[in-house]
XYZ file of C-alpha atoms in Angstrom:
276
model
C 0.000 0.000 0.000
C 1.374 3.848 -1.155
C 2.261 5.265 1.827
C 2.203 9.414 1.965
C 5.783 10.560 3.056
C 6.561 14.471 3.034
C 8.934 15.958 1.236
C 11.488 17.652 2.657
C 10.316 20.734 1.422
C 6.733 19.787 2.773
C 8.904 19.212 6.020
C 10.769 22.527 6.207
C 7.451 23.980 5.533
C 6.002 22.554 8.890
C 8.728 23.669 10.894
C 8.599 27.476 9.443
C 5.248 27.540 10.062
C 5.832 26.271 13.656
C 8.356 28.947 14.431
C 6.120 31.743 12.846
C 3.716 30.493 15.579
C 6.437 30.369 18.165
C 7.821 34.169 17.567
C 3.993 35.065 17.406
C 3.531 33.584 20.790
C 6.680 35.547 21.879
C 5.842 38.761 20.505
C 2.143 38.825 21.705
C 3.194 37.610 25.201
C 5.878 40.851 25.168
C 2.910 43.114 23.859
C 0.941 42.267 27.033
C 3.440 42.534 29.586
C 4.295 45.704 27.878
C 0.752 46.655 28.405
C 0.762 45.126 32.016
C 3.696 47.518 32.341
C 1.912 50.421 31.219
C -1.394 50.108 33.414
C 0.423 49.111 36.470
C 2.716 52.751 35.832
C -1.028 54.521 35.217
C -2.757 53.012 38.312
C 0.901 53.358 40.781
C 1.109 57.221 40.072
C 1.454 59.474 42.469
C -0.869 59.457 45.375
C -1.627 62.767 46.818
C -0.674 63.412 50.382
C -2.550 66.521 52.740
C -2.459 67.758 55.904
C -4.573 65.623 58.668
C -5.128 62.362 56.854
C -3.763 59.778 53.993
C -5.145 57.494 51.265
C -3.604 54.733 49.183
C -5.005 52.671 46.507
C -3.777 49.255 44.977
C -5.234 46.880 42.441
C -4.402 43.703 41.819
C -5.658 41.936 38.230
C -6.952 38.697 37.991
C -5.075 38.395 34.591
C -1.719 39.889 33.621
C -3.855 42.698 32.913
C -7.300 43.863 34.457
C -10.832 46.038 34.169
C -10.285 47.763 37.203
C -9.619 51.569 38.136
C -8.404 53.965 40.540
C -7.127 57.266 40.576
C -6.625 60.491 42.588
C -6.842 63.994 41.114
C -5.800 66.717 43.830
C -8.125 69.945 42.805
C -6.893 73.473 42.693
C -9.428 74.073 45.474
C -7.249 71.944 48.086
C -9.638 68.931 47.733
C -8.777 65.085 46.365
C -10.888 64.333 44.195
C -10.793 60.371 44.130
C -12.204 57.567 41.514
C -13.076 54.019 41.671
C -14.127 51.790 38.972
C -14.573 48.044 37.404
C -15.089 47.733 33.728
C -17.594 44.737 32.509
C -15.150 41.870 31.092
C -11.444 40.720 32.109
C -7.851 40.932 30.408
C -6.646 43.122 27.376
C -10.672 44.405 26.036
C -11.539 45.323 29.679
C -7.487 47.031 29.688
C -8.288 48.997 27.299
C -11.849 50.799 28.570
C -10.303 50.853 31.990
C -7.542 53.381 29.781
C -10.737 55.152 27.534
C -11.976 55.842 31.286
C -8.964 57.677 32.645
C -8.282 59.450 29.773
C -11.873 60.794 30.194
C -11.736 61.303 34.133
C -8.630 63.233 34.151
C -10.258 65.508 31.143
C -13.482 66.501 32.887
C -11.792 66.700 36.446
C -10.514 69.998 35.722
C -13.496 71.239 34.465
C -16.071 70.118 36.807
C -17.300 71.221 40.207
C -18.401 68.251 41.965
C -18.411 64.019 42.019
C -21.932 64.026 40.448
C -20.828 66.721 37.727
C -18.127 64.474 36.961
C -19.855 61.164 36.420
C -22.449 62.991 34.514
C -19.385 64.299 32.138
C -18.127 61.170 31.686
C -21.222 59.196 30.695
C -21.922 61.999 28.188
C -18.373 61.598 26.763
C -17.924 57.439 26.853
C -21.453 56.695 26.385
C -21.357 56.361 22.549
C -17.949 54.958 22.876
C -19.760 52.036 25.201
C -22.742 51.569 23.452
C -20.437 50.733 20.206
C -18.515 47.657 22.186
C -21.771 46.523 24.376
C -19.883 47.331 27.451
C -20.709 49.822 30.245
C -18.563 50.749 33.857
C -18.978 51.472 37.118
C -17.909 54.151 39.250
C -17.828 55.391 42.548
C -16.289 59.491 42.654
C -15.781 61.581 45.814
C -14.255 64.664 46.834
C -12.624 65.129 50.465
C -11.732 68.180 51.691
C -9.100 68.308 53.930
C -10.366 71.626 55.644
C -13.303 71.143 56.660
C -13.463 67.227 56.909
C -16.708 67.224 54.087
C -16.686 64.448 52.199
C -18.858 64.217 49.155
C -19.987 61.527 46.673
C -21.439 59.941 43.479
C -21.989 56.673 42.368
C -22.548 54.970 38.925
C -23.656 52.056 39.676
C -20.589 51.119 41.517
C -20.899 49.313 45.343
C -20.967 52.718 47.710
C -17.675 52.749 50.161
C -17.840 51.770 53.702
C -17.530 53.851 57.067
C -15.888 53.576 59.672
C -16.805 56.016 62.804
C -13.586 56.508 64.311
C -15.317 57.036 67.784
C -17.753 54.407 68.186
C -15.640 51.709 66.250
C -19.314 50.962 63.877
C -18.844 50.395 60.363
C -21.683 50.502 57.657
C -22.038 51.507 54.256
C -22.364 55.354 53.194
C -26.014 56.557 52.446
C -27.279 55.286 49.533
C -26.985 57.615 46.477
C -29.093 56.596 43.030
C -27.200 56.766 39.905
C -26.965 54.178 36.642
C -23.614 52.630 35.688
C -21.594 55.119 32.773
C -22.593 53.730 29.090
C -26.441 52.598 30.684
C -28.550 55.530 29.618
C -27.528 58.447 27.564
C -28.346 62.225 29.018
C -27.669 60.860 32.891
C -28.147 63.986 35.776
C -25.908 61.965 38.852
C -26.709 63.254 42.079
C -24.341 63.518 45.386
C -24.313 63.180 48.796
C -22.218 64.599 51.528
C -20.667 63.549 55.181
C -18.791 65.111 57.566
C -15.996 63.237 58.394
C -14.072 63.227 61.521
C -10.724 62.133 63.783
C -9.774 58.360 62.607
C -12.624 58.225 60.441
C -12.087 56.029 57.384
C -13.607 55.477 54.194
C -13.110 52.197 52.238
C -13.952 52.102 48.863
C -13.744 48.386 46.937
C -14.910 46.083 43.482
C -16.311 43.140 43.362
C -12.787 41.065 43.512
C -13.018 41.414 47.268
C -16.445 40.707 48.309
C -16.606 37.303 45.664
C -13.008 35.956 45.597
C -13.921 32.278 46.361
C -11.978 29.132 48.380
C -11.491 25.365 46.909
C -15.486 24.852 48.187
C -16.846 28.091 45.997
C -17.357 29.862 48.802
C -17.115 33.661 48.657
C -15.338 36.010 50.960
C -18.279 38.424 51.202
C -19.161 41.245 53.181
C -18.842 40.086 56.487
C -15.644 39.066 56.525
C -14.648 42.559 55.221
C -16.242 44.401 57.924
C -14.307 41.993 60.252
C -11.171 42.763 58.738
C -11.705 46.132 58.483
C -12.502 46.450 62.297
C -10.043 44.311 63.457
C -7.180 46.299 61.352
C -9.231 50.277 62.156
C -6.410 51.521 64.130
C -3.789 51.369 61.558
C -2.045 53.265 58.888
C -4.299 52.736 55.434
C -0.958 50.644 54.189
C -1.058 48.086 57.039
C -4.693 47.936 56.758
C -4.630 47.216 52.821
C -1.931 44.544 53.535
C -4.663 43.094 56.119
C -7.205 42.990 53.646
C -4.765 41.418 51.046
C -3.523 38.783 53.691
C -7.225 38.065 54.793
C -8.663 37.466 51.121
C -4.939 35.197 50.655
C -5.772 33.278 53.453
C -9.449 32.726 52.828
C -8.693 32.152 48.805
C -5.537 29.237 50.236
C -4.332 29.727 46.738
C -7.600 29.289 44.608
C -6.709 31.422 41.310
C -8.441 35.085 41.250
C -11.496 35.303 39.154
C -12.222 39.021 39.255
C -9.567 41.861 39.788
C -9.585 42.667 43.208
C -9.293 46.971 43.645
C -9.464 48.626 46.774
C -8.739 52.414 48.067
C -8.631 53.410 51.924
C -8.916 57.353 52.837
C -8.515 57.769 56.619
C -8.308 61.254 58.523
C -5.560 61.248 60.917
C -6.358 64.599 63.396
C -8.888 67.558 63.389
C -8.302 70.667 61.747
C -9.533 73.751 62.380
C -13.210 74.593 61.305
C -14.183 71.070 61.564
């Protein structure tokens, strides 16, 4: 029976082909850790310090690179005007909104007043842009003043931040606030509210990646063990309390690979100032 046998061109063929794949491979795996690169330099810029209190943010992708946001934006008024967000989807699509969304944050927080002015900006300027790729995000925007303690906020969708009274050592979630995710809805008036905040007081603003990371028996992390961590860890710096949220989810997780990006950013006042 005629048995097929390449040629050795036919052969040579095979293996070019194979090492086209093989430098494709390598050049696409460069690309995204070139991209990782570039999102981790975005979301590690430079966080804003102020008289009587501190914030830090960190984010931690489920892939090599992630949906999630957070950013800082000190106003010309003395305020920090502060962002947190999770794009629908995962890796390099969910990248690249998370980018569409800074780019339009850090253009409409010069120009606008307030949290709620802001978010309605930015659904006016990505909403087309969304609508096109079927996609839609979430935010959460505040403003703290460092004078006067007044913290003030808008959501889009996006899970409000928790409280912690620095006095009575209670923690619960900020006054709800109505507002549709950015891309739901075109024409969207957001609307604020506003806290005083005082002495130790902190604000903890997260994404989903906390609250649903899950163990080897698909159970979730959740709320409640959150609010534990977060009262058991109240008396720290915002660092060593991120790192005890980080540790907690680790331990919970006992190596079970991340689903969702995990995002969180911690705002705590550290003294009274005058006019408080």
């Amino acid at each position: 029976m005629y048995k097929y046998r390449p040629t050795f061109t036919q052969r040579e063929r095979v293996i070019d082909n194979q090492q086209i794949m093989d430098n494709m491979d390598k050049t696409l795996q460069r690309e995204i850790n070139l991209a990782r690169n570039i999102q981790m330099q975005l979301l590690n810029g430079k966080t804003p310090e102020f008289e009587g209190g501190e914030v830090i943010g960190s984010s931690l992708p489920a892939r090599l690179i992630g949906g999630d946001y957070y950013d800082f934006y000190p106003l010309v008024n003395g305020k920090i005007r502060i962002v947190v967000g999770d794009v629908m989807g995962k890796g390099i699509p969910a990248a690249m909104l998370m980018i569409l969304t800074r780019d339009a944050f850090r253009r409409v927080a010069e120009i606008t007043d307030s949290p709620a002015e802001t978010l309605t900006s930015m659904n006016q300027a990505l909403y087309e842009d969304l609508r096109t790729l079927k996609s839609f995000v979430t935010l959460i925007c505040a403003d703290y003043d460092p004078k006067t303690g007044i913290f003030t906020y808008a959501s889009a969708g996006h899970h409000l931040p928790l409280y912690i009274n620095g006095r009575d050592k209670t923690i619960k979630e900020l006054p709800k606030v109505s507002g549709i995710m950015l891309g739901g809805l075109p024409d969207q008036v957001y609307k604020e509210m506003s806290i005083q905040l005082d002495e130790q007081d902190i604000i903890f603003f997260y994404t989903d990646g906390i609250v649903e990371a899950q163990n080897k028996d698909g159970e979730q992390y959740k709320l409640e063990r959150l609010v534990q961590t977060l009262l058991e860890n109240h008396e720290k710096s915002v660092g060593e309390i991120e790192r005890s949220v980080m540790d907690s989810i680790h331990q919970f997780t006992q190596g079970v690979p991340q689903k969702d990006d995990i995002t969180m950013v911690l705002l705590k006042v550290s003294k009274q100032k005058n006019g408080y």
